[in-house]
JSON list of C-alpha atoms and ligand atoms in Angstrom, two decimals:
[
{"chain": "A", "resi": 971, "resn": "MET", "atom": "CA", "xyz": [27.99, -32.28, -3.57]},
{"chain": "A", "resi": 972, "resn": "LYS", "atom": "CA", "xyz": [26.19, -33.92, -5.89]},
{"chain": "A", "resi": 973, "resn": "MET", "atom": "CA", "xyz": [25.91, -33.38, -9.73]},
{"chain": "A", "resi": 974, "resn": "LYS", "atom": "CA", "xyz": [23.29, -32.20, -12.14]},
{"chain": "A", "resi": 975, "resn": "MET", "atom": "CA", "xyz": [22.41, -35.17, -14.93]},
{"chain": "A", "resi": 976, "resn": "ASP", "atom": "CA", "xyz": [22.24, -34.42, -17.41]},
{"chain": "A", "resi": 977, "resn": "GLN", "atom": "CA", "xyz": [18.69, -35.96, -19.10]},
{"chain": "A", "resi": 978, "resn": "ASN", "atom": "CA", "xyz": [20.85, -38.42, -21.72]},
{"chain": "A", "resi": 979, "resn": "GLU", "atom": "CA", "xyz": [22.99, -39.43, -19.59]},
{"chain": "A", "resi": 980, "resn": "ALA", "atom": "CA", "xyz": [20.13, -39.86, -16.98]},
{"chain": "A", "resi": 981, "resn": "LYS", "atom": "CA", "xyz": [19.20, -42.49, -19.62]},
{"chain": "A", "resi": 982, "resn": "LEU", "atom": "CA", "xyz": [22.41, -44.74, -20.42]},
{"chain": "A", "resi": 983, "resn": "GLN", "atom": "CA", "xyz": [22.46, -44.71, -16.82]},
{"chain": "A", "resi": 984, "resn": "ALA", "atom": "CA", "xyz": [19.54, -46.36, -16.50]},
{"chain": "A", "resi": 985, "resn": "ALA", "atom": "CA", "xyz": [20.23, -48.78, -19.39]},
{"chain": "A", "resi": 986, "resn": "ARG", "atom": "CA", "xyz": [22.79, -49.96, -17.82]},
{"chain": "A", "resi": 987, "resn": "ALA", "atom": "CA", "xyz": [21.47, -50.91, -14.64]},
{"chain": "A", "resi": 988, "resn": "ALA", "atom": "CA", "xyz": [19.01, -52.56, -16.01]},
{"chain": "A", "resi": 989, "resn": "ILE", "atom": "CA", "xyz": [21.73, -54.60, -18.22]},
{"chain": "A", "resi": 990, "resn": "ALA", "atom": "CA", "xyz": [23.33, -55.99, -14.46]},
{"chain": "A", "resi": 991, "resn": "LEU", "atom": "CA", "xyz": [19.93, -57.97, -13.68]},
{"chain": "A", "resi": 992, "resn": "LEU", "atom": "CA", "xyz": [20.24, -59.75, -17.64]},
{"chain": "A", "resi": 993, "resn": "PRO", "atom": "CA", "xyz": [20.25, -63.91, -16.81]},
{"chain": "A", "resi": 994, "resn": "GLU", "atom": "CA", "xyz": [23.09, -65.27, -18.10]},
{"chain": "A", "resi": 995, "resn": "SER", "atom": "CA", "xyz": [21.19, -66.40, -21.53]},
{"chain": "A", "resi": 996, "resn": "GLY", "atom": "CA", "xyz": [17.79, -66.41, -23.25]},
{"chain": "A", "resi": 997, "resn": "THR", "atom": "CA", "xyz": [15.04, -64.63, -25.12]},
{"chain": "A", "resi": 998, "resn": "LEU", "atom": "CA", "xyz": [14.97, -60.71, -24.58]},
{"chain": "A", "resi": 999, "resn": "GLY", "atom": "CA", "xyz": [11.90, -58.58, -24.72]},
{"chain": "A", "resi": 1000, "resn": "LEU", "atom": "CA", "xyz": [13.43, -55.39, -26.06]},
{"chain": "A", "resi": 1001, "resn": "GLY", "atom": "CA", "xyz": [12.08, -52.13, -25.90]},
{"chain": "A", "resi": 1002, "resn": "SER", "atom": "CA", "xyz": [11.83, -48.87, -27.56]},
{"chain": "A", "resi": 1003, "resn": "GLY", "atom": "CA", "xyz": [12.57, -45.06, -27.54]},
{"chain": "A", "resi": 1004, "resn": "SER", "atom": "CA", "xyz": [15.61, -43.93, -26.67]},
{"chain": "A", "resi": 1005, "resn": "THR", "atom": "CA", "xyz": [16.19, -45.58, -23.87]},
{"chain": "A", "resi": 1006, "resn": "SER", "atom": "CA", "xyz": [15.80, -48.82, -24.92]},
{"chain": "A", "resi": 1007, "resn": "LYS", "atom": "CA", "xyz": [17.91, -47.57, -27.53]},
{"chain": "A", "resi": 1008, "resn": "LEU", "atom": "CA", "xyz": [20.89, -47.77, -24.99]},
{"chain": "A", "resi": 1009, "resn": "PHE", "atom": "CA", "xyz": [20.11, -50.42, -23.56]},
{"chain": "A", "resi": 1010, "resn": "VAL", "atom": "CA", "xyz": [19.61, -52.68, -25.96]},
{"chain": "A", "resi": 1011, "resn": "ASP", "atom": "CA", "xyz": [23.38, -51.46, -27.50]},
{"chain": "A", "resi": 1012, "resn": "GLU", "atom": "CA", "xyz": [24.41, -52.61, -24.89]},
{"chain": "A", "resi": 1013, "resn": "VAL", "atom": "CA", "xyz": [22.97, -56.03, -25.64]},
{"chain": "A", "resi": 1014, "resn": "GLY", "atom": "CA", "xyz": [24.76, -56.05, -28.79]},
{"chain": "A", "resi": 1015, "resn": "ALA", "atom": "CA", "xyz": [28.13, -55.02, -26.70]},
{"chain": "A", "resi": 1016, "resn": "ARG", "atom": "CA", "xyz": [27.26, -58.14, -25.11]},
{"chain": "A", "resi": 1017, "resn": "VAL", "atom": "CA", "xyz": [26.53, -60.74, -27.42]},
{"chain": "A", "resi": 1018, "resn": "LYS", "atom": "CA", "xyz": [29.64, -59.64, -29.76]},
{"chain": "A", "resi": 1019, "resn": "ALA", "atom": "CA", "xyz": [31.63, -60.74, -26.53]},
{"chain": "A", "resi": 1020, "resn": "GLY", "atom": "CA", "xyz": [29.94, -64.47, -26.16]},
{"chain": "A", "resi": 1021, "resn": "SER", "atom": "CA", "xyz": [26.49, -63.96, -24.40]},
{"chain": "A", "resi": 1022, "resn": "LYS", "atom": "CA", "xyz": [23.66, -66.40, -26.00]},
{"chain": "A", "resi": 1023, "resn": "TYR", "atom": "CA", "xyz": [21.09, -64.10, -26.45]},
{"chain": "A", "resi": 1024, "resn": "ARG", "atom": "CA", "xyz": [17.77, -63.04, -28.61]},
{"chain": "A", "resi": 1025, "resn": "GLY", "atom": "CA", "xyz": [15.58, -60.63, -28.59]},
{"chain": "A", "resi": 1026, "resn": "VAL", "atom": "CA", "xyz": [11.57, -59.83, -29.59]},
{"chain": "A", "resi": 1027, "resn": "PRO", "atom": "CA", "xyz": [11.76, -56.44, -30.83]},
{"chain": "A", "resi": 1028, "resn": "THR", "atom": "CA", "xyz": [8.77, -53.80, -30.12]},
{"chain": "A", "resi": 1029, "resn": "SER", "atom": "CA", "xyz": [8.98, -51.35, -33.18]},
{"chain": "A", "resi": 1030, "resn": "GLN", "atom": "CA", "xyz": [10.90, -52.20, -36.16]},
{"chain": "A", "resi": 1031, "resn": "SER", "atom": "CA", "xyz": [12.98, -48.95, -35.60]},
{"chain": "A", "resi": 1032, "resn": "THR", "atom": "CA", "xyz": [14.26, -51.96, -32.63]},
{"chain": "A", "resi": 1033, "resn": "ARG", "atom": "CA", "xyz": [14.36, -54.58, -34.58]},
{"chain": "A", "resi": 1034, "resn": "ALA", "atom": "CA", "xyz": [16.46, -52.74, -37.97]},
{"chain": "A", "resi": 1035, "resn": "GLN", "atom": "CA", "xyz": [19.30, -51.83, -34.55]},
{"chain": "A", "resi": 1036, "resn": "ALA", "atom": "CA", "xyz": [19.55, -55.64, -33.27]},
{"chain": "A", "resi": 1037, "resn": "LEU", "atom": "CA", "xyz": [19.94, -57.00, -36.69]},
{"chain": "A", "resi": 1038, "resn": "ALA", "atom": "CA", "xyz": [22.21, -53.91, -37.21]},
{"chain": "A", "resi": 1039, "resn": "LEU", "atom": "CA", "xyz": [24.51, -54.88, -34.01]},
{"chain": "A", "resi": 1040, "resn": "GLY", "atom": "CA", "xyz": [24.75, -58.64, -34.18]},
{"chain": "A", "resi": 1041, "resn": "ILE", "atom": "CA", "xyz": [21.96, -59.85, -31.67]},
{"chain": "A", "resi": 1042, "resn": "PRO", "atom": "CA", "xyz": [19.71, -62.67, -33.36]},
{"chain": "A", "resi": 1043, "resn": "LEU", "atom": "CA", "xyz": [16.30, -62.51, -33.41]},
{"chain": "A", "resi": 1044, "resn": "VAL", "atom": "CA", "xyz": [13.11, -65.00, -32.17]},
{"chain": "A", "resi": 1045, "resn": "ASP", "atom": "CA", "xyz": [10.81, -65.34, -35.07]},
{"chain": "A", "resi": 1046, "resn": "ASP", "atom": "CA", "xyz": [7.24, -62.72, -34.68]},
{"chain": "A", "resi": 1047, "resn": "ASP", "atom": "CA", "xyz": [4.20, -65.24, -35.83]},
{"chain": "A", "resi": 1048, "resn": "VAL", "atom": "CA", "xyz": [6.37, -68.05, -32.95]},
{"chain": "A", "resi": 1049, "resn": "ALA", "atom": "CA", "xyz": [5.42, -68.56, -29.23]},
{"chain": "A", "resi": 1050, "resn": "TRP", "atom": "CA", "xyz": [7.41, -66.74, -27.51]},
{"chain": "A", "resi": 1051, "resn": "ASP", "atom": "CA", "xyz": [9.47, -67.50, -24.24]},
{"chain": "A", "resi": 1052, "resn": "ILE", "atom": "CA", "xyz": [10.01, -64.11, -22.86]},
{"chain": "A", "resi": 1053, "resn": "VAL", "atom": "CA", "xyz": [12.94, -64.06, -19.32]},
{"chain": "A", "resi": 1054, "resn": "LEU", "atom": "CA", "xyz": [12.94, -60.63, -19.29]},
{"chain": "A", "resi": 1055, "resn": "ALA", "atom": "CA", "xyz": [11.93, -57.48, -21.32]},
{"chain": "A", "resi": 1056, "resn": "VAL", "atom": "CA", "xyz": [12.68, -54.06, -20.54]},
{"chain": "A", "resi": 1057, "resn": "ASP", "atom": "CA", "xyz": [11.14, -51.47, -22.52]},
{"chain": "A", "resi": 1058, "resn": "GLY", "atom": "CA", "xyz": [11.50, -47.18, -21.21]},
{"chain": "A", "resi": 1059, "resn": "ALA", "atom": "CA", "xyz": [8.50, -44.97, -20.99]},
{"chain": "A", "resi": 1060, "resn": "ASP", "atom": "CA", "xyz": [6.99, -41.78, -20.77]},
{"chain": "A", "resi": 1061, "resn": "GLU", "atom": "CA", "xyz": [5.28, -41.38, -17.84]},
{"chain": "A", "resi": 1062, "resn": "VAL", "atom": "CA", "xyz": [5.45, -42.88, -14.24]},
{"chain": "A", "resi": 1063, "resn": "ASP", "atom": "CA", "xyz": [2.74, -43.06, -11.21]},
{"chain": "A", "resi": 1064, "resn": "GLU", "atom": "CA", "xyz": [3.83, -44.27, -7.61]},
{"chain": "A", "resi": 1065, "resn": "HIS", "atom": "CA", "xyz": [2.03, -46.95, -8.25]},
{"chain": "A", "resi": 1066, "resn": "LEU", "atom": "CA", "xyz": [4.21, -47.82, -11.04]},
{"chain": "A", "resi": 1067, "resn": "ASN", "atom": "CA", "xyz": [1.49, -47.80, -13.59]},
{"chain": "A", "resi": 1068, "resn": "LEU", "atom": "CA", "xyz": [2.23, -46.72, -16.47]},
{"chain": "A", "resi": 1069, "resn": "ILE", "atom": "CA", "xyz": [1.66, -44.27, -20.06]},
{"chain": "A", "resi": 1070, "resn": "LYS", "atom": "CA", "xyz": [3.99, -45.10, -22.94]},
{"chain": "A", "resi": 1071, "resn": "GLY", "atom": "CA", "xyz": [3.31, -44.52, -26.82]},
{"chain": "A", "resi": 1072, "resn": "GLY", "atom": "CA", "xyz": [5.62, -41.54, -26.99]},
{"chain": "A", "resi": 1073, "resn": "GLY", "atom": "CA", "xyz": [7.11, -43.33, -30.10]},
{"chain": "A", "resi": 1074, "resn": "GLY", "atom": "CA", "xyz": [3.70, -44.77, -31.40]},
{"chain": "A", "resi": 1075, "resn": "ALA", "atom": "CA", "xyz": [5.01, -48.48, -30.72]},
{"chain": "A", "resi": 1076, "resn": "LEU", "atom": "CA", "xyz": [2.62, -49.17, -27.98]},
{"chain": "A", "resi": 1077, "resn": "THR", "atom": "CA", "xyz": [0.62, -52.22, -28.88]},
{"chain": "A", "resi": 1078, "resn": "ARG", "atom": "CA", "xyz": [3.69, -54.07, -29.62]},
{"chain": "A", "resi": 1079, "resn": "GLU", "atom": "CA", "xyz": [6.00, -52.89, -26.71]},
{"chain": "A", "resi": 1080, "resn": "LYS", "atom": "CA", "xyz": [2.57, -54.61, -24.55]},
{"chain": "A", "resi": 1081, "resn": "ILE", "atom": "CA", "xyz": [2.59, -57.16, -26.52]},
{"chain": "A", "resi": 1082, "resn": "VAL", "atom": "CA", "xyz": [5.59, -58.39, -25.31]},
{"chain": "A", "resi": 1083, "resn": "ASN", "atom": "CA", "xyz": [5.93, -56.82, -22.14]},
{"chain": "A", "resi": 1084, "resn": "HIS", "atom": "CA", "xyz": [2.50, -59.18, -21.27]},
{"chain": "A", "resi": 1085, "resn": "ALA", "atom": "CA", "xyz": [4.46, -62.15, -22.78]},
{"chain": "A", "resi": 1086, "resn": "ALA", "atom": "CA", "xyz": [7.71, -61.62, -20.89]},
{"chain": "A", "resi": 1087, "resn": "ARG", "atom": "CA", "xyz": [8.40, -63.35, -17.37]},
{"chain": "A", "resi": 1088, "resn": "LYS", "atom": "CA", "xyz": [9.91, -60.01, -16.26]},
{"chain": "A", "resi": 1089, "resn": "ASN", "atom": "CA", "xyz": [9.55, -56.44, -17.07]},
{"chain": "A", "resi": 1090, "resn": "VAL", "atom": "CA", "xyz": [12.06, -53.83, -15.51]},
{"chain": "A", "resi": 1091, "resn": "ILE", "atom": "CA", "xyz": [11.07, -50.08, -16.83]},
{"chain": "A", "resi": 1092, "resn": "ILE", "atom": "CA", "xyz": [14.41, -47.21, -17.28]},
{"chain": "A", "resi": 1093, "resn": "VAL", "atom": "CA", "xyz": [13.60, -44.08, -17.67]},
{"chain": "A", "resi": 1094, "resn": "ASP", "atom": "CA", "xyz": [14.93, -41.02, -16.04]},
{"chain": "A", "resi": 1095, "resn": "GLU", "atom": "CA", "xyz": [13.62, -38.98, -13.21]},
{"chain": "A", "resi": 1096, "resn": "THR", "atom": "CA", "xyz": [11.51, -36.67, -15.16]},
{"chain": "A", "resi": 1097, "resn": "LYS", "atom": "CA", "xyz": [9.33, -39.12, -15.99]},
{"chain": "A", "resi": 1098, "resn": "LEU", "atom": "CA", "xyz": [8.22, -39.49, -12.59]},
{"chain": "A", "resi": 1099, "resn": "SER", "atom": "CA", "xyz": [4.68, -38.66, -12.08]},
{"chain": "A", "resi": 1100, "resn": "ARG", "atom": "CA", "xyz": [1.80, -38.45, -8.87]},
{"chain": "A", "resi": 1101, "resn": "ARG", "atom": "CA", "xyz": [-1.04, -39.15, -10.76]},
{"chain": "A", "resi": 1102, "resn": "LEU", "atom": "CA", "xyz": [-0.58, -40.20, -14.62]},
{"chain": "A", "resi": 1103, "resn": "GLY", "atom": "CA", "xyz": [-1.88, -37.68, -17.18]},
{"chain": "A", "resi": 1104, "resn": "GLU", "atom": "CA", "xyz": [0.23, -35.20, -15.45]},
{"chain": "A", "resi": 1105, "resn": "LYS", "atom": "CA", "xyz": [2.01, -34.79, -18.10]},
{"chain": "A", "resi": 1106, "resn": "TRP", "atom": "CA", "xyz": [1.40, -36.64, -21.51]},
{"chain": "A", "resi": 1107, "resn": "ALA", "atom": "CA", "xyz": [-2.10, -37.28, -22.99]},
{"chain": "A", "resi": 1108, "resn": "ILE", "atom": "CA", "xyz": [-2.46, -41.54, -23.50]},
{"chain": "A", "resi": 1109, "resn": "PRO", "atom": "CA", "xyz": [-1.49, -42.79, -27.03]},
{"chain": "A", "resi": 1110, "resn": "VAL", "atom": "CA", "xyz": [-4.32, -44.58, -28.62]},
{"chain": "A", "resi": 1111, "resn": "GLU", "atom": "CA", "xyz": [-3.97, -46.36, -31.35]},
{"chain": "A", "resi": 1112, "resn": "VAL", "atom": "CA", "xyz": [-6.41, -46.83, -34.13]},
{"chain": "A", "resi": 1113, "resn": "LEU", "atom": "CA", "xyz": [-7.59, -49.49, -36.71]},
{"chain": "A", "resi": 1114, "resn": "ALA", "atom": "CA", "xyz": [-7.28, -47.56, -40.37]},
{"chain": "A", "resi": 1115, "resn": "PHE", "atom": "CA", "xyz": [-11.15, -48.19, -40.91]},
{"chain": "A", "resi": 1116, "resn": "GLY", "atom": "CA", "xyz": [-14.01, -45.93, -39.14]},
{"chain": "A", "resi": 1117, "resn": "VAL", "atom": "CA", "xyz": [-11.17, -43.56, -38.17]},
{"chain": "A", "resi": 1118, "resn": "GLU", "atom": "CA", "xyz": [-12.64, -40.84, -37.40]},
{"chain": "A", "resi": 1119, "resn": "GLN", "atom": "CA", "xyz": [-15.89, -42.14, -36.11]},
{"chain": "A", "resi": 1120, "resn": "THR", "atom": "CA", "xyz": [-13.15, -44.37, -33.14]},
{"chain": "A", "resi": 1121, "resn": "ARG", "atom": "CA", "xyz": [-12.20, -39.89, -33.38]},
{"chain": "A", "resi": 1122, "resn": "ARG", "atom": "CA", "xyz": [-15.43, -38.92, -32.03]},
{"chain": "A", "resi": 1123, "resn": "CYS", "atom": "CA", "xyz": [-15.54, -41.39, -29.27]},
{"chain": "A", "resi": 1124, "resn": "LEU", "atom": "CA", "xyz": [-11.70, -40.67, -28.19]},
{"chain": "A", "resi": 1125, "resn": "ALA", "atom": "CA", "xyz": [-12.96, -36.87, -28.07]},
{"chain": "A", "resi": 1126, "resn": "GLU", "atom": "CA", "xyz": [-15.68, -37.78, -25.27]},
{"chain": "A", "resi": 1127, "resn": "LEU", "atom": "CA", "xyz": [-12.84, -38.87, -23.15]},
{"chain": "A", "resi": 1128, "resn": "GLY", "atom": "CA", "xyz": [-10.29, -35.86, -23.14]},
{"chain": "A", "resi": 1129, "resn": "ARG", "atom": "CA", "xyz": [-9.63, -33.17, -26.21]},
{"chain": "A", "resi": 1130, "resn": "THR", "atom": "CA", "xyz": [-8.15, -35.51, -28.90]},
{"chain": "A", "resi": 1131, "resn": "THR", "atom": "CA", "xyz": [-4.76, -35.01, -31.09]},
{"chain": "A", "resi": 1132, "resn": "ARG", "atom": "CA", "xyz": [-3.76, -37.40, -34.30]},
{"chain": "A", "resi": 1133, "resn": "ARG", "atom": "CA", "xyz": [0.28, -38.01, -34.06]},
{"chain": "A", "resi": 1134, "resn": "GLU", "atom": "CA", "xyz": [1.80, -36.82, -36.50]},
{"chain": "A", "resi": 1135, "resn": "LYS", "atom": "CA", "xyz": [5.42, -37.05, -37.24]},
{"chain": "A", "resi": 1136, "resn": "ASP", "atom": "CA", "xyz": [8.11, -34.78, -39.81]},
{"chain": "A", "resi": 1137, "resn": "GLY", "atom": "CA", "xyz": [4.80, -32.56, -41.31]},
{"chain": "A", "resi": 1138, "resn": "LYS", "atom": "CA", "xyz": [2.53, -36.03, -41.79]},
{"chain": "A", "resi": 1139, "resn": "VAL", "atom": "CA", "xyz": [0.28, -38.11, -40.44]},
{"chain": "A", "resi": 1140, "resn": "PHE", "atom": "CA", "xyz": [1.91, -40.82, -38.16]},
{"chain": "A", "resi": 1141, "resn": "VAL", "atom": "CA", "xyz": [1.36, -45.03, -38.99]},
{"chain": "A", "resi": 1142, "resn": "THR", "atom": "CA", "xyz": [2.88, -47.04, -37.36]},
{"chain": "A", "resi": 1143, "resn": "ASP", "atom": "CA", "xyz": [4.28, -50.32, -37.94]},
{"chain": "A", "resi": 1144, "resn": "ALA", "atom": "CA", "xyz": [1.15, -52.02, -38.57]},
{"chain": "A", "resi": 1145, "resn": "GLY", "atom": "CA", "xyz": [-0.72, -49.37, -40.65]},
{"chain": "A", "resi": 1146, "resn": "ASN", "atom": "CA", "xyz": [-2.84, -47.78, -37.82]},
{"chain": "A", "resi": 1147, "resn": "ALA", "atom": "CA", "xyz": [-3.55, -44.47, -36.69]},
{"chain": "A", "resi": 1148, "resn": "ILE", "atom": "CA", "xyz": [-1.97, -42.93, -32.84]},
{"chain": "A", "resi": 1149, "resn": "PHE", "atom": "CA", "xyz": [-4.82, -40.28, -31.52]},
{"chain": "A", "resi": 1150, "resn": "ASP", "atom": "CA", "xyz": [-3.37, -38.47, -28.07]},
{"chain": "A", "resi": 1151, "resn": "ILE", "atom": "CA", "xyz": [-6.24, -38.27, -26.25]},
{"chain": "A", "resi": 1152, "resn": "ALA", "atom": "CA", "xyz": [-5.11, -34.96, -22.91]},
{"chain": "A", "resi": 1153, "resn": "VAL", "atom": "CA", "xyz": [-7.68, -36.91, -20.20]},
{"chain": "A", "resi": 1154, "resn": "GLY", "atom": "CA", "xyz": [-5.73, -34.68, -17.01]},
{"chain": "A", "resi": 1155, "resn": "PRO", "atom": "CA", "xyz": [-4.26, -36.41, -14.11]},
{"chain": "A", "resi": 1156, "resn": "MET", "atom": "CA", "xyz": [-5.26, -39.77, -13.27]},
{"chain": "A", "resi": 1157, "resn": "ASP", "atom": "CA", "xyz": [-6.93, -41.06, -9.99]},
{"chain": "A", "resi": 1158, "resn": "ASP", "atom": "CA", "xyz": [-8.05, -44.38, -11.00]},
{"chain": "A", "resi": 1159, "resn": "PRO", "atom": "CA", "xyz": [-6.16, -44.53, -14.93]},
{"chain": "A", "resi": 1160, "resn": "SER", "atom": "CA", "xyz": [-8.69, -47.74, -15.17]},
{"chain": "A", "resi": 1161, "resn": "ILE", "atom": "CA", "xyz": [-11.57, -46.73, -15.38]},
{"chain": "A", "resi": 1162, "resn": "ILE", "atom": "CA", "xyz": [-10.18, -44.63, -18.82]},
{"chain": "A", "resi": 1163, "resn": "ASP", "atom": "CA", "xyz": [-8.51, -47.48, -20.02]},
{"chain": "A", "resi": 1164, "resn": "ARG", "atom": "CA", "xyz": [-12.31, -49.84, -20.25]},
{"chain": "A", "resi": 1165, "resn": "ALA", "atom": "CA", "xyz": [-14.03, -46.43, -21.59]},
{"chain": "A", "resi": 1166, "resn": "MET", "atom": "CA", "xyz": [-10.81, -46.20, -24.16]},
{"chain": "A", "resi": 1167, "resn": "ARG", "atom": "CA", "xyz": [-10.75, -50.20, -24.54]},
{"chain": "A", "resi": 1168, "resn": "SER", "atom": "CA", "xyz": [-14.80, -50.50, -25.15]},
{"chain": "A", "resi": 1169, "resn": "ILE", "atom": "CA", "xyz": [-14.30, -48.21, -28.34]},
{"chain": "A", "resi": 1170, "resn": "PRO", "atom": "CA", "xyz": [-14.44, -50.33, -31.92]},
{"chain": "A", "resi": 1171, "resn": "GLY", "atom": "CA", "xyz": [-11.55, -49.47, -32.99]},
{"chain": "A", "resi": 1172, "resn": "VAL", "atom": "CA", "xyz": [-9.46, -48.52, -29.98]},
{"chain": "A", "resi": 1173, "resn": "VAL", "atom": "CA", "xyz": [-6.45, -51.31, -30.97]},
{"chain": "A", "resi": 1174, "resn": "GLU", "atom": "CA", "xyz": [-4.46, -49.93, -28.04]},
{"chain": "A", "resi": 1175, "resn": "THR", "atom": "CA", "xyz": [-4.21, -48.15, -25.16]},
{"chain": "A", "resi": 1176, "resn": "GLY", "atom": "CA", "xyz": [-0.14, -46.85, -23.97]},
{"chain": "A", "resi": 1177, "resn": "LEU", "atom": "CA", "xyz": [-1.84, -47.56, -20.23]},
{"chain": "A", "resi": 1178, "resn": "PHE", "atom": "CA", "xyz": [0.33, -50.15, -18.83]},
{"chain": "A", "resi": 1179, "resn": "LEU", "atom": "CA", "xyz": [-1.12, -50.35, -15.47]},
{"chain": "A", "resi": 1180, "resn": "GLY", "atom": "CA", "xyz": [0.63, -53.35, -12.79]},
{"chain": "A", "resi": 1181, "resn": "ARG", "atom": "CA", "xyz": [2.69, -54.19, -15.66]},
{"chain": "A", "resi": 1182, "resn": "ALA", "atom": "CA", "xyz": [6.32, -53.60, -14.48]},
{"chain": "A", "resi": 1183, "resn": "ASP", "atom": "CA", "xyz": [7.79, -55.19, -12.27]},
{"chain": "A", "resi": 1184, "resn": "LEU", "atom": "CA", "xyz": [10.58, -53.21, -11.55]},
{"chain": "A", "resi": 1185, "resn": "VAL", "atom": "CA", "xyz": [11.13, -49.45, -12.33]},
{"chain": "A", "resi": 1186, "resn": "ILE", "atom": "CA", "xyz": [14.63, -47.72, -12.65]},
{"chain": "A", "resi": 1187, "resn": "VAL", "atom": "CA", "xyz": [15.35, -43.96, -12.41]},
{"chain": "A", "resi": 1188, "resn": "ALA", "atom": "CA", "xyz": [18.05, -42.32, -13.01]},
{"chain": "A", "resi": 1189, "resn": "GLY", "atom": "CA", "xyz": [18.59, -38.80, -12.08]},
{"chain": "A", "resi": 1190, "resn": "SER", "atom": "CA", "xyz": [21.07, -36.48, -9.97]},
{"chain": "A", "resi": 1191, "resn": "SER", "atom": "CA", "xyz": [20.29, -38.99, -7.30]},
{"chain": "A", "resi": 1192, "resn": "GLY", "atom": "CA", "xyz": [21.58, -41.93, -8.76]},
{"chain": "A", "resi": 1193, "resn": "ILE", "atom": "CA", "xyz": [19.21, -44.92, -9.69]},
{"chain": "A", "resi": 1194, "resn": "ARG", "atom": "CA", "xyz": [16.93, -45.89, -7.41]},
{"chain": "A", "resi": 1195, "resn": "THR", "atom": "CA", "xyz": [15.02, -49.18, -8.03]},
{"chain": "A", "resi": 1196, "resn": "LEU", "atom": "CA", "xyz": [11.02, -49.03, -7.74]},
{"chain": "A", "resi": 1197, "resn": "SER", "atom": "CA", "xyz": [8.92, -51.92, -7.02]},
{"chain": "A", "resi": 1198, "resn": "ARG", "atom": "CA", "xyz": [5.94, -52.52, -6.89]},
{"chain": "B", "resi": 2491, "resn": "LIG", "atom": "C1", "xyz": [7.75, -46.25, -27.34]},
{"chain": "B", "resi": 2491, "resn": "LIG", "atom": "C2", "xyz": [7.99, -46.01, -26.48]},
{"chain": "B", "resi": 2491, "resn": "LIG", "atom": "C3", "xyz": [9.02, -45.04, -25.60]},
{"chain": "B", "resi": 2491, "resn": "LIG", "atom": "O1", "xyz": [9.86, -46.65, -24.46]},
{"chain": "B", "resi": 2491, "resn": "LIG", "atom": "C4", "xyz": [8.81, -44.21, -24.37]},
{"chain": "B", "resi": 2491, "resn": "LIG", "atom": "O2", "xyz": [8.08, -43.42, -25.57]},
{"chain": "B", "resi": 2491, "resn": "LIG", "atom": "C5", "xyz": [9.69, -43.06, -24.24]},
{"chain": "B", "resi": 2491, "resn": "LIG", "atom": "O3", "xyz": [10.47, -43.45, -25.06]},
{"chain": "B", "resi": 2491, "resn": "LIG", "atom": "P1", "xyz": [11.91, -42.50, -24.20]},
{"chain": "B", "resi": 2491, "resn": "LIG", "atom": "O4", "xyz": [13.11, -43.90, -23.70]},
{"chain": "B", "resi": 2491, "resn": "LIG", "atom": "O5", "xyz": [12.77, -42.10, -25.59]},
{"chain": "B", "resi": 2491, "resn": "LIG", "atom": "O6", "xyz": [11.90, -41.59, -23.32]},
{"chain": "B", "resi": 2491, "resn": "LIG", "atom": "O7", "xyz": [6.99, -45.98, -25.21]},
{"chain": "B", "resi": 2491, "resn": "LIG", "atom": "O8", "xyz": [6.34, -46.16, -28.07]}
]
């Protein structure tokens, strides 16, 4: 009989499955969000046990977690040699394209993703969809200067909501705003990505297209690893 796995348990299973893919040592990209947090805990346990990993954190909150766990961190302002980055996602389509940025860390996440030799995404099965946009709006980081002007342009692409947290306007680690743009299911997300990027003031979009090498999915039928 199949046991139903709860979402938190699934996240933990996905995080642990990613640990099995770690090299013996080296620099790791450390993602953000609740699933990545579980992965970072596991990395911390291995560092404590003597493994020689260093981390590049994708948010201030991951930085604080990694430091508390004793994971050595590489400086932000050097060129990195990231062997493997592990991060979560909000939505994953059948081509392994992603929507990320539910935690507002999308720009740092994309920089680290781009720098890494290999990218592994860890999700529970609720994140899977046939077409991106079925479940999530696209988070977009926008410079503070001209923020309402940039919103006006983004709103031509879909319903645009400024991200808030705890009743206050959300501000990213870089001091910028996040807008969530509900565009609906996309046949070709690269068209929307290009349209968003063509707007001055847009710093980065939460569309990660062709950026996942492996996606580890945990759910009631166990662990599946999807590759492109
Ligand atoms: C943060 C992210 C996260 O990876 C994404 O939101 C998934 O988070 P969670 O693991 O908590 O579901 O992109 O910017």
